[in-house]
Amino acid sequence: NDRTFRTNYNDPLLLEAKLGNLNFSEPANVHNYGTNASIRFFVQNHSGQPHPMHMHGHNMFVLAAGVGWWDGTIVNPDNPARRDVQIMPVGGYVVVQWNQDNPGVWPFHCHTAWHLSQGMVWNVLENPQAIKDNLNPPPSIAQTCRDWAAWTGNNVVDQIDSGL
């Protein structure tokens, strides 16, 4: 996607969505898919190494994976494989789909840590209105955020990578 990724520990994306703030900074790589029932990603690998692609918050349906360019064929459409991580081969592709049934901000990314910093992460904002209306974090989460903010007010965080 031609941009790097870096999270801001002091400004959680989910909290911003809960507050109704949906204008995220470019390095956050947040993309709003609203209330779509499902999302399908076709990802092409132009690099010289495979990428273990991972989705948070969902099990992905693997519709196709292979070398070359996807021809539109879905493998086993009646019962596609479900995965937490799917290897995208060198010079190949992966086609994954998931149902949007878990409102949140969910990263889809390469599981090789330094690739995230290089931009191999796509944050899926799922059903922001449901986040705003229905997400009620427990008080312990709010306290953790306050404690973190107090600590980082006096300490420098050694954030050596993207932060995901």
Coordinates of C-alpha atoms in Angstrom, one line a residue:
N1 CA 0.0 0.0 0.0
D2 CA 3.1 2.2 -0.3
R3 CA 3.1 3.5 3.2
T4 CA 4.6 2.5 6.5
F5 CA 2.7 1.6 9.6
R6 CA 3.2 2.7 13.2
T7 CA 0.7 2.5 16.1
N8 CA 0.4 5.1 18.8
Y9 CA 0.1 3.4 22.1
N10 CA -1.4 6.5 23.7
D11 CA -4.2 6.8 21.1
P12 CA -5.8 3.3 20.7
L13 CA -7.7 3.0 17.4
L14 CA -10.6 1.2 19.0
L15 CA -11.1 4.0 21.6
E16 CA -11.1 6.6 18.8
A17 CA -13.8 4.6 17.0
K18 CA -15.8 4.3 20.3
L19 CA -15.6 8.1 20.6
G20 CA -16.8 8.5 17.0
N21 CA -13.5 9.8 15.8
L22 CA -13.1 8.1 12.4
N23 CA -10.5 10.3 10.8
F24 CA -7.3 8.3 11.4
S25 CA -3.7 9.3 10.6
E26 CA -2.3 7.8 7.4
P27 CA 0.3 5.7 9.3
A28 CA -2.5 3.9 11.1
N29 CA -3.7 2.4 7.8
V30 CA -7.3 2.3 8.9
H31 CA -10.0 1.5 6.3
N32 CA -13.7 1.8 7.1
Y33 CA -15.8 -1.1 5.7
G34 CA -19.0 0.1 7.5
T35 CA -21.7 -2.6 7.8
N36 CA -20.7 -4.7 4.8
A37 CA -21.7 -8.3 5.6
S38 CA -18.4 -9.7 4.4
I39 CA -15.0 -8.6 3.1
R40 CA -12.9 -10.2 0.5
F41 CA -9.2 -9.4 0.0
F42 CA -7.1 -10.4 -3.0
V43 CA -3.4 -9.8 -2.1
Q44 CA -0.6 -10.2 -4.6
N45 CA 3.0 -10.9 -3.4
H46 CA 5.6 -9.1 -5.5
S47 CA 8.4 -9.7 -3.1
G48 CA 11.0 -12.4 -3.0
Q49 CA 9.8 -14.1 0.1
P50 CA 6.6 -15.7 1.4
H51 CA 4.3 -13.9 3.8
P52 CA 2.3 -15.5 6.6
M53 CA -0.9 -13.4 6.5
H54 CA -2.9 -13.1 9.7
M55 CA -6.3 -11.6 10.5
H56 CA -7.3 -10.5 14.0
G57 CA -10.8 -10.9 15.3
H58 CA -11.9 -13.4 12.7
N59 CA -11.2 -16.7 11.1
M60 CA -10.6 -16.1 7.4
F61 CA -12.0 -18.3 4.7
V62 CA -9.2 -19.1 2.3
L63 CA -10.8 -18.9 -1.1
A64 CA -7.6 -19.4 -3.2
A65 CA -3.9 -19.3 -2.9
G66 CA -1.2 -20.0 -5.4
V67 CA 1.6 -18.8 -7.6
G68 CA 1.0 -16.3 -10.5
W69 CA -2.1 -14.2 -10.8
W70 CA -5.5 -15.3 -9.4
D71 CA -7.9 -16.5 -12.2
G72 CA -11.0 -16.0 -10.1
T73 CA -11.5 -19.6 -9.2
I74 CA -12.6 -20.3 -5.7
V75 CA -11.2 -23.5 -4.2
N76 CA -13.9 -25.6 -2.5
P77 CA -16.6 -22.9 -2.5
D78 CA -19.0 -25.0 -0.5
N79 CA -16.6 -25.5 2.4
P80 CA -13.5 -23.2 2.1
A81 CA -10.6 -23.7 4.5
R82 CA -10.7 -21.5 7.6
R83 CA -7.5 -20.2 8.9
D84 CA -5.9 -17.8 11.4
V85 CA -2.8 -17.5 9.2
Q86 CA -2.3 -18.2 5.5
I87 CA 1.0 -18.3 3.7
M88 CA 1.1 -16.1 0.7
P89 CA 3.8 -17.7 -1.6
V90 CA 6.6 -15.9 -3.4
G91 CA 5.3 -14.5 -6.7
G92 CA 1.8 -15.6 -5.7
Y93 CA -1.4 -14.5 -4.1
V94 CA -3.9 -15.2 -1.5
V95 CA -7.7 -14.6 -1.6
V96 CA -9.4 -14.5 1.8
Q97 CA -12.8 -13.5 3.0
W98 CA -14.4 -13.1 6.4
N99 CA -17.8 -12.3 7.8
Q100 CA -18.1 -8.9 9.5
D101 CA -19.8 -10.1 12.6
N102 CA -17.4 -8.7 15.2
P103 CA -17.3 -4.9 15.4
G104 CA -13.9 -3.5 16.1
V105 CA -10.6 -2.4 14.5
W106 CA -9.0 -5.6 13.2
P107 CA -5.5 -5.8 11.7
F108 CA -4.9 -7.9 8.6
H109 CA -1.1 -8.2 8.4
C110 CA 2.0 -10.2 7.6
H111 CA 3.1 -12.0 10.7
T112 CA 6.8 -11.2 10.0
A113 CA 7.2 -8.3 12.5
W114 CA 9.4 -5.9 10.5
H115 CA 7.1 -6.2 7.5
L116 CA 4.4 -4.5 9.5
S117 CA 6.6 -1.5 10.0
Q118 CA 7.1 -1.5 6.2
G119 CA 3.4 -1.3 5.7
M120 CA 2.1 -4.9 5.4
V121 CA -0.8 -4.1 7.7
W122 CA -4.3 -3.1 6.9
N123 CA -6.6 -2.1 9.8
V124 CA -10.2 -3.0 9.1
L125 CA -12.7 -0.8 10.8
E126 CA -15.8 -2.9 11.1
N127 CA -19.2 -1.4 11.8
P128 CA -18.1 1.8 13.6
Q129 CA -21.7 2.7 14.6
A130 CA -22.0 -0.6 16.5
I131 CA -18.6 0.2 18.2
K132 CA -19.9 3.6 19.2
D133 CA -23.3 2.4 20.4
N134 CA -22.6 -1.0 21.9
L135 CA -18.9 -1.4 22.9
N136 CA -18.6 -0.9 26.7
P137 CA -15.1 -1.6 27.8
P138 CA -14.8 -2.7 31.5
P139 CA -13.6 -0.1 34.0
S140 CA -10.3 -2.0 34.3
I141 CA -9.5 -1.2 30.7
A142 CA -10.0 2.5 31.2
Q143 CA -7.8 2.3 34.3
T144 CA -5.1 0.6 32.4
C145 CA -5.2 3.4 29.8
R146 CA -5.0 6.1 32.6
D147 CA -2.0 4.2 34.2
W148 CA -0.3 3.9 30.8
A149 CA -0.8 7.6 30.1
A150 CA 0.6 8.5 33.5
W151 CA 3.6 6.2 33.0
T152 CA 4.4 7.5 29.5
G153 CA 4.2 11.0 30.8
N154 CA 7.4 10.4 32.7
N155 CA 9.1 7.6 30.6
V156 CA 10.1 7.1 27.0
V157 CA 8.7 4.1 25.3
D158 CA 11.3 2.2 23.4
Q159 CA 9.1 1.4 20.4
I160 CA 11.5 -0.4 18.1
D161 CA 8.9 -1.5 15.5
S162 CA 5.4 -0.9 14.3
G163 CA 3.9 -1.6 17.7
L164 CA 1.4 -4.2 16.6

